[in-house]
Amino acid sequence: MGELNRTLFYDRHVALGAKMVEFGGWEMPVQYAGGIIQEHTATRKHAGLFDVSHMGRFILGGAGATAFLQHVLTNNAAALEPGQAQYTIIPDEQGGAIDDAYLYRFIEDEYLLVVNASNRRKDWDHFQQQIKNFRDVQLTDRTRESMMLSLQGPDSKKLLAPLIQSGSLGQPRRNALSVVTIAGAKVLLARTGYTGEPLCFELFIEAADALKIFDLLIAAGAVPVGLGARDTLRLEAGLPLYGHELGTDPDGKEIPIFACPLAKFAVSFSPIKDEFIGKVPLKKQHEAFRRFMLGDYSHIADLPRVVMPLALVGKSVARASAKVFAGDKHVGYVTSGTMVPYWQSRGQGLGQQFTDATALRAICLALLNSDTLPGKPLVVEVRGNRVEAQVVQYHLRSEAPPYAHPVLLEQQRQAVLVGATPGVQQVHDLLAGAIENTIWRQQECMNLIPSEMTISPMARLLSIMDPSFRYAEHKAVKAFGDAEVFYYQGTDFICRVEQLLTEQLRLYFGCADVETRAISGQMANTVVFSAIVDYLNRGNRKAEPRRIAGVMNNDIFKGGHLSAQPMGALKDFLARDSRTEAPAAVNFPVLPENPYKIDVVACKKLIDQHKPELIIFGRSAVLHTEPVAEIRRFVEQIGLRTFIMYDMAHVLGLVGPHFQEPFREGADVVTGSTHKTFFGTQRGVVAGNCSNNDRLREFWEAIQRRTFPGAVSNHHLGTLLGLLMAAYEMNHFKDAYQKAVIANAKAFARAMRDAGLNVAGDSSVDFTQTHQVIVEVGYAAGPEIAARLERNNIIVNYQAGPHEEGFSAAGAIRMGVAEMTRFGMKQANFQTLAGLMAETILKNKKTGDEVKAFRQKFQQLQFCFAGKEFEDEISNLHSLI
Amino acid sequence: MIPQDYKYLKSHEWAKIDGDVATVGITDFAVGQLGDIVFLELPKVGAKVNKDSAMCVIESVKAAVDINAPVSGEVMEVNTPLTQDFETLGKDPYGQGWMVKIKIRDAKELSSLLGAAEYKKVTEEEPKH
């Protein structure tokens, strides 16, 4: 090797005290003055800045670029939309890796492929061979012309955001891309990285601008990190490194690509990918891997060993190529291993916090016989000593941003707690606990969770009477003219109750069909999804039913609820998009100035483009009405046959002229839970306007079938009885109640704003048209503020906003006024409450006693039947318990 | 910085000779070269060690490095607390940072050890990385 390459940052590295070493033909910092441990821990707690300009950067353009990439890479390049990136592998004909890489598509007609520095030449030569078979592909090596920096860690976002002059940080998801301006320079920004950090950015910068941006990031507080900590960070994250987990193993054999756990995301067999290099052996590996997941090792010869995280139990350090044994049997090798530092933490769950103390742990990645299971005791041979070790599921978890959390061996070995045989004391404790909890929540707390509601004393009593111990399965039988047939005796009363409830809810919704047997809102949604699949397949009863081809729903990051998400209730009912290989859900576009409101113009374009079979309105962070009527008109206009569903869970109790009348606006089906703004016991409901519509009559029958016997047998008859009382209350009191709720929410929102808080939503409608108020409290501060309010007897929930990466990074609190409105609070009372809350949120003032005293004024539940005329019956019901 | 009355190996171990006992550690230079130390495995008391052969191992994040015995003999005592406290190695490598005491088997071996000045030359010639 001749003269070593240097990146433009060489002098900066030296000035920062770096030890420079040769790596892949480049002279790079292995560590700076602080050392590897400090750089590793700084990245995990603050932010690390890595010069990764030595990595190869190839640009691909031309009409044939996608086809070429589909051939030379394992992943599905055609699945990338502009603004997305993916991990991928460069395969050889044998199903091994020439290299691993990251593919970025910043703009429509150009791809950027980043490869390992030490393989750049090899990759280039391989591509030059392959490119001969493709037309119109331009491949250029831009490694020299642009620089690449990686900024990783929990502080990376707050450090980068103020530097951005135009453009945005991009969607708060891994692999999202954006183009921004920093210090007047254009920077391509990717939410990617190789450290396991959930907040991670990589910056591609033109050479002329690179130094000033490096200096800005260092000045902002990023800690420079060398190759040493880059390696320990990726090892802790369980990410493969070419030459260790990919390439050749210590026996000199090529490691199959599926030996790396990331292969399940990085290898695509999509039909649109067609033939690609290594497809045949990769299919074999995949089949072996697929069988392993089912406990079938019959194809182990096609994938003899796979990479697994291994933790040392004994005190030692195991390094690459150390042999691993199960008893006396040699089962594989360590491929990467060292001691890595981690922050010790205190507290539990969401309250867990890093302390200022670090510790070390010896961890590895190991290429082990594929039938080695997690938890199996193993030994690693270190300098002739046998050191106890164990396969673990992971060393680090990234799902609770802004931090990556170490998962220690002890945590993965925790014993399962089994209770002791209870005595009288346990009974006393339980009774006392229930009394204390009920007094606190019912008499001393401000209950502002928008999905909760206290039910009336009557509804409460009814829900624990005799029906709560009974069964009443029933089904409409066509032979008897659709009469409901019950399978058990003794059900006349509850049969009548269900009939009355159905009639009351028809009155409430103004619709023809109501199904009341789902016992939760999420179950109601599942029933509808299952019924749609059933209905779509009714002409096809002998083949595997097809799924719903596409849905449009609210983004979970913008208030959508998991009961209408592919990761939630939609999972088993929604098809995958054949191009993206992801669930075929398209999110409603939102207004740039108000992410809680659908952009109707953009939405129509998307509907026309994607033609969803199901459109699901409704969300759990709900401030505004949904454009049901406009979208109904539009789908009629373009002749699109689609189901329009409105999950009204949160706003079920607001149906009517003060908020929205979904059936009047053209919804086919409404679902909801009956206990948020509605007055009910905790159940679900499905309502429809189907049986009076020739096209949808059979759909409603499918909904009934998928409820019973599809979803429930026993459907909790006690709460059904309670719900009938709630429906009476709602139909009787709704006009005054709904008006009061919406007026209170608006007054509460205005008062919050006036108290100096940042209130989300459209200010021209006083921030809200529902019972909800959302207050932004600062990035990732939501959980702490919510906990602080709880200590002061105010119960809210933290809520991730549209720019936050997940629940643990939530920067907002969400409140609902429905329950406290029912306890009699008026606009002025909510203004008082807003003042107390602002004191606690902004000044950390202890307001718990004041809140408790204030709550004493609101003890009597309103909007329900009460008074002397019911006293005898109430006391009779009490005596029967 | 380098104690004048100690003896040294090219491989950066020091030995302080006190009668027939050699107290052994690694030099300040070695500690600096290793970087972050994460693991130290000391020999067992009673173990026989041979001059210029590995007697124990010290590990940084990046690598494991053998520590050689400057003299042959038997391990009399080891500095166990040091395995839990690598900071001492950085702060006081020639004192509190000692690792092993060896009962010297053959005093003649001492003559081949380096003096302070000779060892200093070794460190100056070695490329720093």
PDB file of N, CA and C in Angstrom, chain A residues 542-622:
ATOM      1  N   LYS A 542     -63.107 -21.027  -1.189  1.00  0.00           N
ATOM      2  CA  LYS A 542     -62.260 -22.226  -1.105  1.00  0.00           C
ATOM      3  C   LYS A 542     -60.764 -21.917  -1.048  1.00  0.00           C
ATOM      4  N   ALA A 543     -60.385 -20.689  -1.410  1.00  0.00           N
ATOM      5  CA  ALA A 543     -58.961 -20.351  -1.419  1.00  0.00           C
ATOM      6  C   ALA A 543     -58.614 -19.529  -0.176  1.00  0.00           C
ATOM      7  N   GLU A 544     -57.343 -19.386   0.067  1.00  0.00           N
ATOM      8  CA  GLU A 544     -56.855 -18.539   1.160  1.00  0.00           C
ATOM      9  C   GLU A 544     -57.418 -17.129   0.951  1.00  0.00           C
ATOM     10  N   PRO A 545     -58.092 -16.539   1.959  1.00  0.00           N
ATOM     11  CA  PRO A 545     -58.666 -15.206   1.732  1.00  0.00           C
ATOM     12  C   PRO A 545     -57.574 -14.158   1.542  1.00  0.00           C
ATOM     13  N   ARG A 546     -57.835 -13.216   0.677  1.00  0.00           N
ATOM     14  CA  ARG A 546     -56.878 -12.122   0.518  1.00  0.00           C
ATOM     15  C   ARG A 546     -57.142 -11.062   1.585  1.00  0.00           C
ATOM     16  N   ARG A 547     -56.118 -10.267   1.830  1.00  0.00           N
ATOM     17  CA  ARG A 547     -56.242  -9.216   2.841  1.00  0.00           C
ATOM     18  C   ARG A 547     -56.734  -7.921   2.214  1.00  0.00           C
ATOM     19  N   ILE A 548     -56.955  -6.919   3.057  1.00  0.00           N
ATOM     20  CA  ILE A 548     -57.319  -5.584   2.574  1.00  0.00           C
ATOM     21  C   ILE A 548     -56.114  -5.039   1.809  1.00  0.00           C
ATOM     22  N   ALA A 549     -56.336  -4.616   0.550  1.00  0.00           N
ATOM     23  CA  ALA A 549     -55.204  -4.268  -0.310  1.00  0.00           C
ATOM     24  C   ALA A 549     -54.513  -2.974   0.117  1.00  0.00           C
ATOM     25  N   GLY A 550     -55.259  -2.058   0.720  1.00  0.00           N
ATOM     26  CA  GLY A 550     -54.620  -0.806   1.127  1.00  0.00           C
ATOM     27  C   GLY A 550     -55.529  -0.018   2.039  1.00  0.00           C
ATOM     28  N   VAL A 551     -54.952   0.654   3.023  1.00  0.00           N
ATOM     29  CA  VAL A 551     -55.750   1.530   3.876  1.00  0.00           C
ATOM     30  C   VAL A 551     -55.108   2.907   3.915  1.00  0.00           C
ATOM     31  N   MET A 552     -55.953   3.877   4.247  1.00  0.00           N
ATOM     32  CA  MET A 552     -55.423   5.193   4.570  1.00  0.00           C
ATOM     33  C   MET A 552     -55.824   5.469   6.019  1.00  0.00           C
ATOM     34  N   ASN A 553     -54.859   5.871   6.816  1.00  0.00           N
ATOM     35  CA  ASN A 553     -55.146   6.086   8.240  1.00  0.00           C
ATOM     36  C   ASN A 553     -54.295   7.244   8.763  1.00  0.00           C
ATOM     37  N   ASN A 554     -54.509   7.587  10.014  1.00  0.00           N
ATOM     38  CA  ASN A 554     -53.701   8.641  10.631  1.00  0.00           C
ATOM     39  C   ASN A 554     -52.365   8.062  11.090  1.00  0.00           C
ATOM     40  N   ASP A 555     -51.310   8.815  10.824  1.00  0.00           N
ATOM     41  CA  ASP A 555     -49.963   8.462  11.263  1.00  0.00           C
ATOM     42  C   ASP A 555     -49.941   8.349  12.791  1.00  0.00           C
ATOM     43  N   ILE A 556     -49.351   7.278  13.292  1.00  0.00           N
ATOM     44  CA  ILE A 556     -49.321   7.115  14.754  1.00  0.00           C
ATOM     45  C   ILE A 556     -48.503   8.225  15.415  1.00  0.00           C
ATOM     46  N   PHE A 557     -47.568   8.810  14.666  1.00  0.00           N
ATOM     47  CA  PHE A 557     -46.778   9.917  15.206  1.00  0.00           C
ATOM     48  C   PHE A 557     -47.581  11.224  15.225  1.00  0.00           C
ATOM     49  N   LYS A 558     -48.690  11.234  14.492  1.00  0.00           N
ATOM     50  CA  LYS A 558     -49.496  12.453  14.433  1.00  0.00           C
ATOM     51  C   LYS A 558     -50.868  12.197  15.030  1.00  0.00           C
ATOM     52  N   GLY A 559     -50.904  11.358  16.054  1.00  0.00           N
ATOM     53  CA  GLY A 559     -52.143  11.178  16.797  1.00  0.00           C
ATOM     54  C   GLY A 559     -52.917   9.918  16.477  1.00  0.00           C
ATOM     55  N   GLY A 560     -52.515   9.169  15.437  1.00  0.00           N
ATOM     56  CA  GLY A 560     -53.202   7.916  15.126  1.00  0.00           C
ATOM     57  C   GLY A 560     -53.091   6.945  16.288  1.00  0.00           C
ATOM     58  N   HIS A 561     -54.085   6.059  16.402  1.00  0.00           N
ATOM     59  CA  HIS A 561     -54.059   5.101  17.514  1.00  0.00           C
ATOM     60  C   HIS A 561     -53.668   3.729  16.994  1.00  0.00           C
ATOM     61  N   LEU A 562     -53.056   2.930  17.856  1.00  0.00           N
ATOM     62  CA  LEU A 562     -52.566   1.620  17.431  1.00  0.00           C
ATOM     63  C   LEU A 562     -53.697   0.693  16.993  1.00  0.00           C
ATOM     64  N   SER A 563     -54.935   1.009  17.384  1.00  0.00           N
ATOM     65  CA  SER A 563     -56.046   0.148  16.971  1.00  0.00           C
ATOM     66  C   SER A 563     -56.387   0.317  15.495  1.00  0.00           C
ATOM     67  N   ALA A 564     -55.709   1.239  14.814  1.00  0.00           N
ATOM     68  CA  ALA A 564     -55.899   1.358  13.363  1.00  0.00           C
ATOM     69  C   ALA A 564     -54.539   1.363  12.666  1.00  0.00           C
ATOM     70  N   GLN A 565     -53.563   0.683  13.263  1.00  0.00           N
ATOM     71  CA  GLN A 565     -52.206   0.660  12.698  1.00  0.00           C
ATOM     72  C   GLN A 565     -51.825  -0.774  12.324  1.00  0.00           C
ATOM     73  N   PRO A 566     -50.940  -0.901  11.339  1.00  0.00           N
ATOM     74  CA  PRO A 566     -50.463  -2.236  10.979  1.00  0.00           C
ATOM     75  C   PRO A 566     -49.767  -2.940  12.151  1.00  0.00           C
ATOM     76  N   MET A 567     -49.134  -2.163  13.052  1.00  0.00           N
ATOM     77  CA  MET A 567     -48.498  -2.828  14.193  1.00  0.00           C
ATOM     78  C   MET A 567     -49.514  -3.156  15.284  1.00  0.00           C
ATOM     79  N   GLY A 568     -50.742  -2.661  15.143  1.00  0.00           N
ATOM     80  CA  GLY A 568     -51.785  -2.941  16.119  1.00  0.00           C
ATOM     81  C   GLY A 568     -52.855  -3.836  15.514  1.00  0.00           C
ATOM     82  N   ALA A 569     -54.095  -3.356  15.589  1.00  0.00           N
ATOM     83  CA  ALA A 569     -55.220  -4.218  15.230  1.00  0.00           C
ATOM     84  C   ALA A 569     -55.286  -4.567  13.743  1.00  0.00           C
ATOM     85  N   LEU A 570     -54.612  -3.806  12.885  1.00  0.00           N
ATOM     86  CA  LEU A 570     -54.667  -4.079  11.446  1.00  0.00           C
ATOM     87  C   LEU A 570     -53.739  -5.206  11.004  1.00  0.00           C
ATOM     88  N   LYS A 571     -52.832  -5.598  11.882  1.00  0.00           N
ATOM     89  CA  LYS A 571     -51.714  -6.457  11.482  1.00  0.00           C
ATOM     90  C   LYS A 571     -52.121  -7.673  10.644  1.00  0.00           C
ATOM     91  N   ASP A 572     -53.129  -8.393  11.099  1.00  0.00           N
ATOM     92  CA  ASP A 572     -53.471  -9.641  10.417  1.00  0.00           C
ATOM     93  C   ASP A 572     -54.423  -9.452   9.249  1.00  0.00           C
ATOM     94  N   PHE A 573     -54.806  -8.221   8.964  1.00  0.00           N
ATOM     95  CA  PHE A 573     -55.842  -7.995   7.957  1.00  0.00           C
ATOM     96  C   PHE A 573     -55.374  -7.158   6.773  1.00  0.00           C
ATOM     97  N   LEU A 574     -54.192  -6.564   6.889  1.00  0.00           N
ATOM     98  CA  LEU A 574     -53.718  -5.644   5.851  1.00  0.00           C
ATOM     99  C   LEU A 574     -52.618  -6.310   5.024  1.00  0.00           C
ATOM    100  N   ALA A 575     -52.747  -6.185   3.703  1.00  0.00           N
ATOM    101  CA  ALA A 575     -51.738  -6.760   2.800  1.00  0.00           C
ATOM    102  C   ALA A 575     -50.459  -5.923   2.840  1.00  0.00           C
ATOM    103  N   ARG A 576     -49.401  -6.514   2.331  1.00  0.00           N
ATOM    104  CA  ARG A 576     -48.175  -5.750   2.137  1.00  0.00           C
ATOM    105  C   ARG A 576     -48.175  -5.166   0.734  1.00  0.00           C
ATOM    106  N   ASP A 577     -47.588  -4.013   0.621  1.00  0.00           N
ATOM    107  CA  ASP A 577     -47.431  -3.376  -0.673  1.00  0.00           C
ATOM    108  C   ASP A 577     -46.359  -4.154  -1.445  1.00  0.00           C
ATOM    109  N   SER A 578     -46.667  -4.526  -2.684  1.00  0.00           N
ATOM    110  CA  SER A 578     -45.728  -5.400  -3.401  1.00  0.00           C
ATOM    111  C   SER A 578     -44.420  -4.680  -3.722  1.00  0.00           C
ATOM    112  N   ARG A 579     -44.468  -3.363  -3.819  1.00  0.00           N
ATOM    113  CA  ARG A 579     -43.227  -2.648  -4.141  1.00  0.00           C
ATOM    114  C   ARG A 579     -42.387  -2.393  -2.891  1.00  0.00           C
ATOM    115  N   THR A 580     -43.012  -1.889  -1.841  1.00  0.00           N
ATOM    116  CA  THR A 580     -42.223  -1.515  -0.669  1.00  0.00           C
ATOM    117  C   THR A 580     -42.028  -2.680   0.301  1.00  0.00           C
ATOM    118  N   GLU A 581     -42.801  -3.753   0.134  1.00  0.00           N
ATOM    119  CA  GLU A 581     -42.769  -4.899   1.040  1.00  0.00           C
ATOM    120  C   GLU A 581     -43.156  -4.515   2.470  1.00  0.00           C
ATOM    121  N   ALA A 582     -43.746  -3.343   2.627  1.00  0.00           N
ATOM    122  CA  ALA A 582     -44.217  -2.878   3.942  1.00  0.00           C
ATOM    123  C   ALA A 582     -45.748  -2.941   3.928  1.00  0.00           C
ATOM    124  N   PRO A 583     -46.390  -2.950   5.114  1.00  0.00           N
ATOM    125  CA  PRO A 583     -47.848  -2.955   5.141  1.00  0.00           C
ATOM    126  C   PRO A 583     -48.404  -1.790   4.317  1.00  0.00           C
ATOM    127  N   ALA A 584     -49.460  -2.079   3.557  1.00  0.00           N
ATOM    128  CA  ALA A 584     -49.961  -1.109   2.581  1.00  0.00           C
ATOM    129  C   ALA A 584     -50.837  -0.053   3.244  1.00  0.00           C
ATOM    130  N   ALA A 585     -50.251   0.677   4.171  1.00  0.00           N
ATOM    131  CA  ALA A 585     -50.967   1.768   4.832  1.00  0.00           C
ATOM    132  C   ALA A 585     -50.355   3.083   4.381  1.00  0.00           C
ATOM    133  N   VAL A 586     -51.206   3.987   3.927  1.00  0.00           N
ATOM    134  CA  VAL A 586     -50.757   5.335   3.565  1.00  0.00           C
ATOM    135  C   VAL A 586     -51.374   6.277   4.584  1.00  0.00           C
ATOM    136  N   ASN A 587     -50.555   7.148   5.150  1.00  0.00           N
ATOM    137  CA  ASN A 587     -51.072   8.055   6.184  1.00  0.00           C
ATOM    138  C   ASN A 587     -51.711   9.282   5.562  1.00  0.00           C
ATOM    139  N   PHE A 588     -52.747   9.788   6.223  1.00  0.00           N
ATOM    140  CA  PHE A 588     -53.332  11.055   5.804  1.00  0.00           C
ATOM    141  C   PHE A 588     -52.248  12.125   5.826  1.00  0.00           C
ATOM    142  N   PRO A 589     -52.142  12.940   4.776  1.00  0.00           N
ATOM    143  CA  PRO A 589     -51.227  14.084   4.856  1.00  0.00           C
ATOM    144  C   PRO A 589     -51.831  15.111   5.816  1.00  0.00           C
ATOM    145  N   VAL A 590     -50.978  15.853   6.480  1.00  0.00           N
ATOM    146  CA  VAL A 590     -51.479  16.832   7.453  1.00  0.00           C
ATOM    147  C   VAL A 590     -51.064  18.236   7.037  1.00  0.00           C
ATOM    148  N   LEU A 591     -51.731  19.225   7.610  1.00  0.00           N
ATOM    149  CA  LEU A 591     -51.387  20.609   7.304  1.00  0.00           C
ATOM    150  C   LEU A 591     -50.034  20.939   7.921  1.00  0.00           C
ATOM    151  N   PRO A 592     -49.182  21.635   7.170  1.00  0.00           N
ATOM    152  CA  PRO A 592     -47.857  21.937   7.713  1.00  0.00           C
ATOM    153  C   PRO A 592     -47.932  22.733   9.018  1.00  0.00           C
ATOM    154  N   GLU A 593     -48.931  23.612   9.140  1.00  0.00           N
ATOM    155  CA  GLU A 593     -49.005  24.451  10.333  1.00  0.00           C
ATOM    156  C   GLU A 593     -49.772  23.774  11.462  1.00  0.00           C
ATOM    157  N   ASN A 594     -50.450  22.666  11.170  1.00  0.00           N
ATOM    158  CA  ASN A 594     -51.205  21.986  12.214  1.00  0.00           C
ATOM    159  C   ASN A 594     -51.267  20.484  11.933  1.00  0.00           C
ATOM    160  N   PRO A 595     -50.321  19.751  12.498  1.00  0.00           N
ATOM    161  CA  PRO A 595     -50.236  18.316  12.198  1.00  0.00           C
ATOM    162  C   PRO A 595     -51.415  17.507  12.731  1.00  0.00           C
ATOM    163  N   TYR A 596     -52.302  18.154  13.496  1.00  0.00           N
ATOM    164  CA  TYR A 596     -53.475  17.435  14.000  1.00  0.00           C
ATOM    165  C   TYR A 596     -54.672  17.571  13.062  1.00  0.00           C
ATOM    166  N   LYS A 597     -54.437  18.156  11.903  1.00  0.00           N
ATOM    167  CA  LYS A 597     -55.514  18.361  10.946  1.00  0.00           C
ATOM    168  C   LYS A 597     -55.113  17.817   9.572  1.00  0.00           C
ATOM    169  N   ILE A 598     -56.038  17.061   8.967  1.00  0.00           N
ATOM    170  CA  ILE A 598     -55.767  16.476   7.653  1.00  0.00           C
ATOM    171  C   ILE A 598     -55.762  17.565   6.583  1.00  0.00           C
ATOM    172  N   ASP A 599     -54.782  17.473   5.677  1.00  0.00           N
ATOM    173  CA  ASP A 599     -54.709  18.363   4.512  1.00  0.00           C
ATOM    174  C   ASP A 599     -55.593  17.733   3.430  1.00  0.00           C
ATOM    175  N   VAL A 600     -56.803  18.266   3.280  1.00  0.00           N
ATOM    176  CA  VAL A 600     -57.798  17.607   2.430  1.00  0.00           C
ATOM    177  C   VAL A 600     -57.379  17.598   0.955  1.00  0.00           C
ATOM    178  N   VAL A 601     -56.780  18.691   0.508  1.00  0.00           N
ATOM    179  CA  VAL A 601     -56.388  18.766  -0.907  1.00  0.00           C
ATOM    180  C   VAL A 601     -55.355  17.692  -1.220  1.00  0.00           C
ATOM    181  N   ALA A 602     -54.318  17.625  -0.384  1.00  0.00           N
ATOM    182  CA  ALA A 602     -53.274  16.618  -0.588  1.00  0.00           C
ATOM    183  C   ALA A 602     -53.841  15.215  -0.393  1.00  0.00           C
ATOM    184  N   CYS A 603     -54.786  15.094   0.511  1.00  0.00           N
ATOM    185  CA  CYS A 603     -55.379  13.801   0.816  1.00  0.00           C
ATOM    186  C   CYS A 603     -56.108  13.242  -0.405  1.00  0.00           C
ATOM    187  N   LYS A 604     -56.837  14.101  -1.098  1.00  0.00           N
ATOM    188  CA  LYS A 604     -57.569  13.647  -2.281  1.00  0.00           C
ATOM    189  C   LYS A 604     -56.609  13.101  -3.334  1.00  0.00           C
ATOM    190  N   LYS A 605     -55.491  13.788  -3.507  1.00  0.00           N
ATOM    191  CA  LYS A 605     -54.496  13.320  -4.489  1.00  0.00           C
ATOM    192  C   LYS A 605     -53.992  11.926  -4.112  1.00  0.00           C
ATOM    193  N   LEU A 606     -53.710  11.749  -2.815  1.00  0.00           N
ATOM    194  CA  LEU A 606     -53.188  10.462  -2.365  1.00  0.00           C
ATOM    195  C   LEU A 606     -54.229   9.346  -2.528  1.00  0.00           C
ATOM    196  N   ILE A 607     -55.478   9.681  -2.262  1.00  0.00           N
ATOM    197  CA  ILE A 607     -56.534   8.673  -2.415  1.00  0.00           C
ATOM    198  C   ILE A 607     -56.631   8.264  -3.888  1.00  0.00           C
ATOM    199  N   ASP A 608     -56.560   9.249  -4.756  1.00  0.00           N
ATOM    200  CA  ASP A 608     -56.634   8.965  -6.187  1.00  0.00           C
ATOM    201  C   ASP A 608     -55.455   8.097  -6.625  1.00  0.00           C
ATOM    202  N   GLN A 609     -54.295   8.370  -6.046  1.00  0.00           N
ATOM    203  CA  GLN A 609     -53.082   7.641  -6.409  1.00  0.00           C
ATOM    204  C   GLN A 609     -53.097   6.210  -5.851  1.00  0.00           C
ATOM    205  N   HIS A 610     -53.461   6.060  -4.575  1.00  0.00           N
ATOM    206  CA  HIS A 610     -53.336   4.742  -3.930  1.00  0.00           C
ATOM    207  C   HIS A 610     -54.629   3.929  -3.933  1.00  0.00           C
ATOM    208  N   LYS A 611     -55.757   4.569  -4.142  1.00  0.00           N
ATOM    209  CA  LYS A 611     -57.045   3.889  -4.162  1.00  0.00           C
ATOM    210  C   LYS A 611     -57.216   2.907  -2.999  1.00  0.00           C
ATOM    211  N   PRO A 612     -57.177   3.400  -1.769  1.00  0.00           N
ATOM    212  CA  PRO A 612     -57.293   2.503  -0.612  1.00  0.00           C
ATOM    213  C   PRO A 612     -58.661   1.827  -0.572  1.00  0.00           C
ATOM    214  N   GLU A 613     -58.693   0.596  -0.100  1.00  0.00           N
ATOM    215  CA  GLU A 613     -59.976  -0.108   0.052  1.00  0.00           C
ATOM    216  C   GLU A 613     -60.686   0.295   1.337  1.00  0.00           C
ATOM    217  N   LEU A 614     -59.917   0.907   2.236  1.00  0.00           N
ATOM    218  CA  LEU A 614     -60.487   1.305   3.522  1.00  0.00           C
ATOM    219  C   LEU A 614     -59.850   2.619   3.947  1.00  0.00           C
ATOM    220  N   ILE A 615     -60.699   3.557   4.324  1.00  0.00           N
ATOM    221  CA  ILE A 615     -60.204   4.840   4.851  1.00  0.00           C
ATOM    222  C   ILE A 615     -60.631   4.905   6.309  1.00  0.00           C
ATOM    223  N   ILE A 616     -59.653   5.082   7.204  1.00  0.00           N
ATOM    224  CA  ILE A 616     -59.964   5.060   8.641  1.00  0.00           C
ATOM    225  C   ILE A 616     -59.718   6.439   9.240  1.00  0.00           C
ATOM    226  N   PHE A 617     -60.788   7.148   9.526  1.00  0.00           N
ATOM    227  CA  PHE A 617     -60.651   8.409  10.249  1.00  0.00           C
ATOM    228  C   PHE A 617     -60.564   8.112  11.746  1.00  0.00           C
ATOM    229  N   GLY A 618     -60.173   9.123  12.485  1.00  0.00           N
ATOM    230  CA  GLY A 618     -60.147   8.994  13.947  1.00  0.00           C
ATOM    231  C   GLY A 618     -58.744   8.827  14.469  1.00  0.00           C
ATOM    232  N   ARG A 619     -58.542   9.339  15.660  1.00  0.00           N
ATOM    233  CA  ARG A 619     -57.213   9.291  16.263  1.00  0.00           C
ATOM    234  C   ARG A 619     -57.349   9.436  17.766  1.00  0.00           C
ATOM    235  N   SER A 620     -56.228   9.222  18.437  1.00  0.00           N
ATOM    236  CA  SER A 620     -56.280   9.312  19.897  1.00  0.00           C
ATOM    237  C   SER A 620     -55.795  10.674  20.392  1.00  0.00           C
ATOM    238  N   ALA A 621     -55.041  11.385  19.558  1.00  0.00           N
ATOM    239  CA  ALA A 621     -54.754  12.787  19.878  1.00  0.00           C
ATOM    240  C   ALA A 621     -55.653  13.588  18.951  1.00  0.00           C
ATOM    241  N   VAL A 622     -56.835  13.916  19.416  1.00  0.00           N
ATOM    242  CA  VAL A 622     -57.845  14.457  18.519  1.00  0.00           C
ATOM    243  C   VAL A 622     -58.267  15.844  18.993  1.00  0.00           C
TER     244      VAL A 622
END
